[in-house]
mmCIF file of C-alpha atoms in Angstrom:
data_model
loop_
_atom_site.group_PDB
_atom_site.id
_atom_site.type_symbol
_atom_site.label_atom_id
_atom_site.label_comp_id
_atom_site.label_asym_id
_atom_site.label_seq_id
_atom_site.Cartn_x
_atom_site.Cartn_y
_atom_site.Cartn_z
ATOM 1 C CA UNK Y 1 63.872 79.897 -43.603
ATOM 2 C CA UNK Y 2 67.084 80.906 -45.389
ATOM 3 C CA UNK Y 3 65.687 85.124 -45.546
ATOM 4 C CA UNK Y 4 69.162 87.061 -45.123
ATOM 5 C CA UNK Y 5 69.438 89.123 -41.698
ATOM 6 C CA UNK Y 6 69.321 92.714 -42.764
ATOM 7 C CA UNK Y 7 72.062 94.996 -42.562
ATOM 8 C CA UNK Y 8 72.871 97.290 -39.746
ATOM 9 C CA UNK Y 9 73.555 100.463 -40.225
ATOM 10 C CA UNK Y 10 76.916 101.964 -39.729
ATOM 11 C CA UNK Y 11 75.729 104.410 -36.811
ATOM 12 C CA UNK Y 12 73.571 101.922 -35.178
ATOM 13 C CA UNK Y 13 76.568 99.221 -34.704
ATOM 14 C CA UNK Y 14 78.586 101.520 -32.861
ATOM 15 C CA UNK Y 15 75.944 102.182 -30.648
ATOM 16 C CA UNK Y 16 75.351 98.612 -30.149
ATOM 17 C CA UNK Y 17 79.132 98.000 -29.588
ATOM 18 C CA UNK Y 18 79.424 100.772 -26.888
ATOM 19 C CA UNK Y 19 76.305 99.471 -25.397
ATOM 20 C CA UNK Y 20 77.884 96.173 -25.277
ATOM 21 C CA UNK Y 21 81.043 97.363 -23.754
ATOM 22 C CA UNK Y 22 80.089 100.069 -20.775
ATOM 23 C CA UNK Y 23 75.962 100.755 -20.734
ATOM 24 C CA UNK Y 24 76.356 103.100 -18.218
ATOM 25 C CA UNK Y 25 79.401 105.292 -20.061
ATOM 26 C CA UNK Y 26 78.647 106.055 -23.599
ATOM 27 C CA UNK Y 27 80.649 108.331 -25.779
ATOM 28 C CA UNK Y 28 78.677 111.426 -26.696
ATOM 29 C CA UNK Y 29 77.999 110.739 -30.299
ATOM 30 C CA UNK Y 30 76.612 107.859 -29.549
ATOM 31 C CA UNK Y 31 73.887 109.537 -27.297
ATOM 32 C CA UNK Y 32 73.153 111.638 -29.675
ATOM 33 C CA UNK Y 33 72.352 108.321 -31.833
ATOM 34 C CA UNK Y 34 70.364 107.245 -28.911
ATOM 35 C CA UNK Y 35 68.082 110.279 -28.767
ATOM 36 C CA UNK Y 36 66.994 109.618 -32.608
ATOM 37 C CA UNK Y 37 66.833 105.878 -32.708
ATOM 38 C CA UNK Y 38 64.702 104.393 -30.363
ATOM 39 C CA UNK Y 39 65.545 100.595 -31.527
ATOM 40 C CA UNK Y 40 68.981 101.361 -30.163
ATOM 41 C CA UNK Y 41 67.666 103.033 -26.768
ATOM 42 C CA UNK Y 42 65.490 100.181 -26.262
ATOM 43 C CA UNK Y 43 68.401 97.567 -26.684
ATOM 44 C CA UNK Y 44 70.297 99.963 -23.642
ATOM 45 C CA UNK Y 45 67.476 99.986 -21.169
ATOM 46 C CA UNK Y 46 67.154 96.487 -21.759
ATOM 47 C CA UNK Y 47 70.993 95.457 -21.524
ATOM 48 C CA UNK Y 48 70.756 97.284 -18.394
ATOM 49 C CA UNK Y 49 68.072 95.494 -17.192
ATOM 50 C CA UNK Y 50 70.127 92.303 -17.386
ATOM 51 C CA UNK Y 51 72.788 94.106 -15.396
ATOM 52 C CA UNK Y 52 70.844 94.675 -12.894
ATOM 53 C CA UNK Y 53 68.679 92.196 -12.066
ATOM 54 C CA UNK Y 54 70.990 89.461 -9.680
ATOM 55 C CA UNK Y 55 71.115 85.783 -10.987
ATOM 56 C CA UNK Y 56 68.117 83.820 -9.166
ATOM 57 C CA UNK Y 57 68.928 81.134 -6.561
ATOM 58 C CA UNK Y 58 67.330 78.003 -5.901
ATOM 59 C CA UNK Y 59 66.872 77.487 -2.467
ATOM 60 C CA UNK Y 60 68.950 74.520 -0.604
ATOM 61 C CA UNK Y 61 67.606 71.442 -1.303
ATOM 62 C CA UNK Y 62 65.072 72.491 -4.051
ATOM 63 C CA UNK Y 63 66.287 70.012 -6.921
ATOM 64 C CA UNK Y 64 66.991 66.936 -4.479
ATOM 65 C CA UNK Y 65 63.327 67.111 -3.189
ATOM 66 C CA UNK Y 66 61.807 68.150 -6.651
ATOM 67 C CA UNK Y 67 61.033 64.382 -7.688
ATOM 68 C CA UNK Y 68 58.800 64.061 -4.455
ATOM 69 C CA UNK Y 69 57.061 67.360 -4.913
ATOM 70 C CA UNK Y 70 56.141 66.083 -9.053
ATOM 71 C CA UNK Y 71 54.710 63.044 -7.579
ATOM 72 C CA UNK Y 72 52.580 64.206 -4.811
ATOM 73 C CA UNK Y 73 50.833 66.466 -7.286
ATOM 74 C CA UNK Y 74 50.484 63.537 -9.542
ATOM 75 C CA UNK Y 75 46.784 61.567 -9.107
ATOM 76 C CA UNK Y 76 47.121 58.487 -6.214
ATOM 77 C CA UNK Y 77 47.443 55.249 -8.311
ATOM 78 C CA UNK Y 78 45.133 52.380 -6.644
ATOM 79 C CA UNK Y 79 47.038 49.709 -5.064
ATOM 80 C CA UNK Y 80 47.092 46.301 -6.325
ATOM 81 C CA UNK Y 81 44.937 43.826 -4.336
ATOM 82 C CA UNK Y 82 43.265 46.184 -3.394
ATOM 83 C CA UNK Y 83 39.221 44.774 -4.955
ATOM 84 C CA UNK Y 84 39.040 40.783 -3.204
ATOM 85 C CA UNK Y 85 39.704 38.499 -6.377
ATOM 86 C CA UNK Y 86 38.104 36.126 -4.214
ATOM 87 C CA UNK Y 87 34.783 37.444 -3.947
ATOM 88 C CA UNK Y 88 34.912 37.877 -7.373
ATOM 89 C CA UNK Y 89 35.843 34.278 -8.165
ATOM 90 C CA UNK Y 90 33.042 33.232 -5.770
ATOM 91 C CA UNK Y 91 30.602 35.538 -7.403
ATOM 92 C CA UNK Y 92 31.154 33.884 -11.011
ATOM 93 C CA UNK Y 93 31.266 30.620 -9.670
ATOM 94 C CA UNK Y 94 27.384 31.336 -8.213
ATOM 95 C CA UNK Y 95 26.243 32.695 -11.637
ATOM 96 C CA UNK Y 96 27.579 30.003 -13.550
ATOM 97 C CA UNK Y 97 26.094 27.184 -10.685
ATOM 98 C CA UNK Y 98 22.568 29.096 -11.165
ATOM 99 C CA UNK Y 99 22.701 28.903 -15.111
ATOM 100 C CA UNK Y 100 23.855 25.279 -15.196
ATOM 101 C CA UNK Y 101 21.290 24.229 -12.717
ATOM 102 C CA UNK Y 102 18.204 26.910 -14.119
ATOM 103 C CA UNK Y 103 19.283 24.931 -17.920
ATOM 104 C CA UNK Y 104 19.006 21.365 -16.281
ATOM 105 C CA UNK Y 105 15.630 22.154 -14.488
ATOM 106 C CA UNK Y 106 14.239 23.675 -17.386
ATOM 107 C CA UNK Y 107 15.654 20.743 -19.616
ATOM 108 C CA UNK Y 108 13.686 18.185 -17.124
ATOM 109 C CA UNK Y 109 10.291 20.213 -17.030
ATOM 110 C CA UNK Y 110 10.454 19.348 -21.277
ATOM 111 C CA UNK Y 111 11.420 15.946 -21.244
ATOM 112 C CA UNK Y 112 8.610 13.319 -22.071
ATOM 113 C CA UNK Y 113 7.477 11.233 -19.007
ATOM 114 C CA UNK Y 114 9.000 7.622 -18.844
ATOM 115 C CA UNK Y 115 6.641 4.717 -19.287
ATOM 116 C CA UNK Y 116 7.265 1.997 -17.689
ATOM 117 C CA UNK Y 117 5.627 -1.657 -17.333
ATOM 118 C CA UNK Y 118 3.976 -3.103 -14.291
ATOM 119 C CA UNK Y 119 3.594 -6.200 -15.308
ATOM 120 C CA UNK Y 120 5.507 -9.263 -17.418
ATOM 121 C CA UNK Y 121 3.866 -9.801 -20.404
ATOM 122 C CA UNK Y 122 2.260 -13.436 -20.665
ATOM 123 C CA UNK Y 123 2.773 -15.790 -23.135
ATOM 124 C CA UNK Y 124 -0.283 -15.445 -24.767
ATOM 125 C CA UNK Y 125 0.352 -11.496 -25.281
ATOM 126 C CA UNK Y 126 3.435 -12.280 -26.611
ATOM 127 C CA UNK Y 127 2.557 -14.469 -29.499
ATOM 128 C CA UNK Y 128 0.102 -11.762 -30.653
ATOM 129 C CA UNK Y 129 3.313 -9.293 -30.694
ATOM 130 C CA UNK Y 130 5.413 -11.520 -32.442
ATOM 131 C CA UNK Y 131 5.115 -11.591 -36.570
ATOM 132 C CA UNK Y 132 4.388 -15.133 -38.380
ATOM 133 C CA UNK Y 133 7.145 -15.885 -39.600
ATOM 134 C CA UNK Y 134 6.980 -19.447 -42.353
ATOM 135 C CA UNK Y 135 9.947 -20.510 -42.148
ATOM 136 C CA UNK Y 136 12.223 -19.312 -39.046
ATOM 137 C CA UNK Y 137 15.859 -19.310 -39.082
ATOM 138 C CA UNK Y 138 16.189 -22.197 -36.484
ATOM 139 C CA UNK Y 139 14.369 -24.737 -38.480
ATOM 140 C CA UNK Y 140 16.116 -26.995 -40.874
ATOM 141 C CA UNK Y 141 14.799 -28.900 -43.958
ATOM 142 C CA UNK Y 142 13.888 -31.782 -42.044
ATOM 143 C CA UNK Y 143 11.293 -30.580 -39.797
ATOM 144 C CA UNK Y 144 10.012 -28.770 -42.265
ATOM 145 C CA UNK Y 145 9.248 -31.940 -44.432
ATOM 146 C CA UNK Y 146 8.134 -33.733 -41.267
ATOM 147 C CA UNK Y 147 5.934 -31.351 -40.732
ATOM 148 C CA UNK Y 148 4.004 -31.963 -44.404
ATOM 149 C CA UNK Y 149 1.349 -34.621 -44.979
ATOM 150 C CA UNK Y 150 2.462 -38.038 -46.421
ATOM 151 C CA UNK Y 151 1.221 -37.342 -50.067
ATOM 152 C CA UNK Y 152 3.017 -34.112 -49.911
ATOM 153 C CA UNK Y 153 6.187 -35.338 -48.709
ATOM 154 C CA UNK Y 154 6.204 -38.028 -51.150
ATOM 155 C CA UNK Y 155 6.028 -35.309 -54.138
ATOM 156 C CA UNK Y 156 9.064 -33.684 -52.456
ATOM 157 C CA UNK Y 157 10.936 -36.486 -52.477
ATOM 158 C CA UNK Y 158 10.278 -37.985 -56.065
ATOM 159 C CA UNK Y 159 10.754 -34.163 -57.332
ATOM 160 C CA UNK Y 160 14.130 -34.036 -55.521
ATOM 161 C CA UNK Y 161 15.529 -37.291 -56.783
ATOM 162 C CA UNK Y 162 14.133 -36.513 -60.576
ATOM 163 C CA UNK Y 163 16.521 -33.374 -60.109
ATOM 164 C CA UNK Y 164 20.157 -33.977 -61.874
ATOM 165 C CA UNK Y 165 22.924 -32.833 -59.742
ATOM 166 C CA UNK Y 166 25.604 -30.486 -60.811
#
């Protein structure tokens, strides 16, 4: 805001300057001012005013015991410690016991009953399980042709020797 004060007039600084000086005495032109301006009458009543009225005193002790008076009218903070963390701790440790054992029942009541055998399987139930196999892994060439009639080992053999060899 850079508006320029406006000027005084000539009359009305005088007043203000005898004001300022003696309230009480003022020369008599200048209360003749005072009877036709009423901005400078209000600036005397209140300059007196403010010689009148004494300067206010603290009592003893008020600024040394202001800091306890601010917090007492401030809202109680809680105390720390002052809930049991250990209840709490035990509390979550019951929920999460319940959960993990309600999940494991409820995981058992799905599951698919076991089966399991009574008795050994006999021999004879055991070569119907197993697959016929012609030629196992165990057997070598020899018992194979030992196991073949005479005539048919005979047509091995010949067949094997007409053979050239790398």
């Amino acid at each position: 805001m850079s508006e320029r004060l406006l000027p005084i007039p000539e009359p009305c600084q005088q007043a203000l300057n005898a004001i300022e000086a003696e309230p009480m005495e003022l020369p008599a032109d200048v209360l003749v001012h005072l009877r036709t301006c009423v901005a400078c009458s209000e600036a005397r009543v209140q300059w007196l005013a403010q010689a009148e009225a004494p300067d206010v005193l603290a009592p003893a002790g008020y600024f040394e015991q202001l800091p306890q008076r601010v917090l007492r009218k401030l809202p109680a903070r809680r105390l720390k410690g002052s809930y049991h963390p250990t209840l709490l701790w035990l509390a979550a440790a019951g929920l999460a016991l319940a959960l993990g054992m309600g999940g494991y029942l409820a995981g058992r009541v799905q599951r698919t009953p076991l089966v399991e055998a009574s008795l050994e399987p006999t021999p004879a139930d055991l070569s119907e399980l197993l697959p016929e196999t012609p030629f196992a892994e165990g057997e070598d060439v020899l018992s194979q042709l030992s196991e073949l009639s005479p005539k048919d080992a005979e047509a091995v053999l010949r067949r094997l020797e007409s053979t050239p060899r790398p």
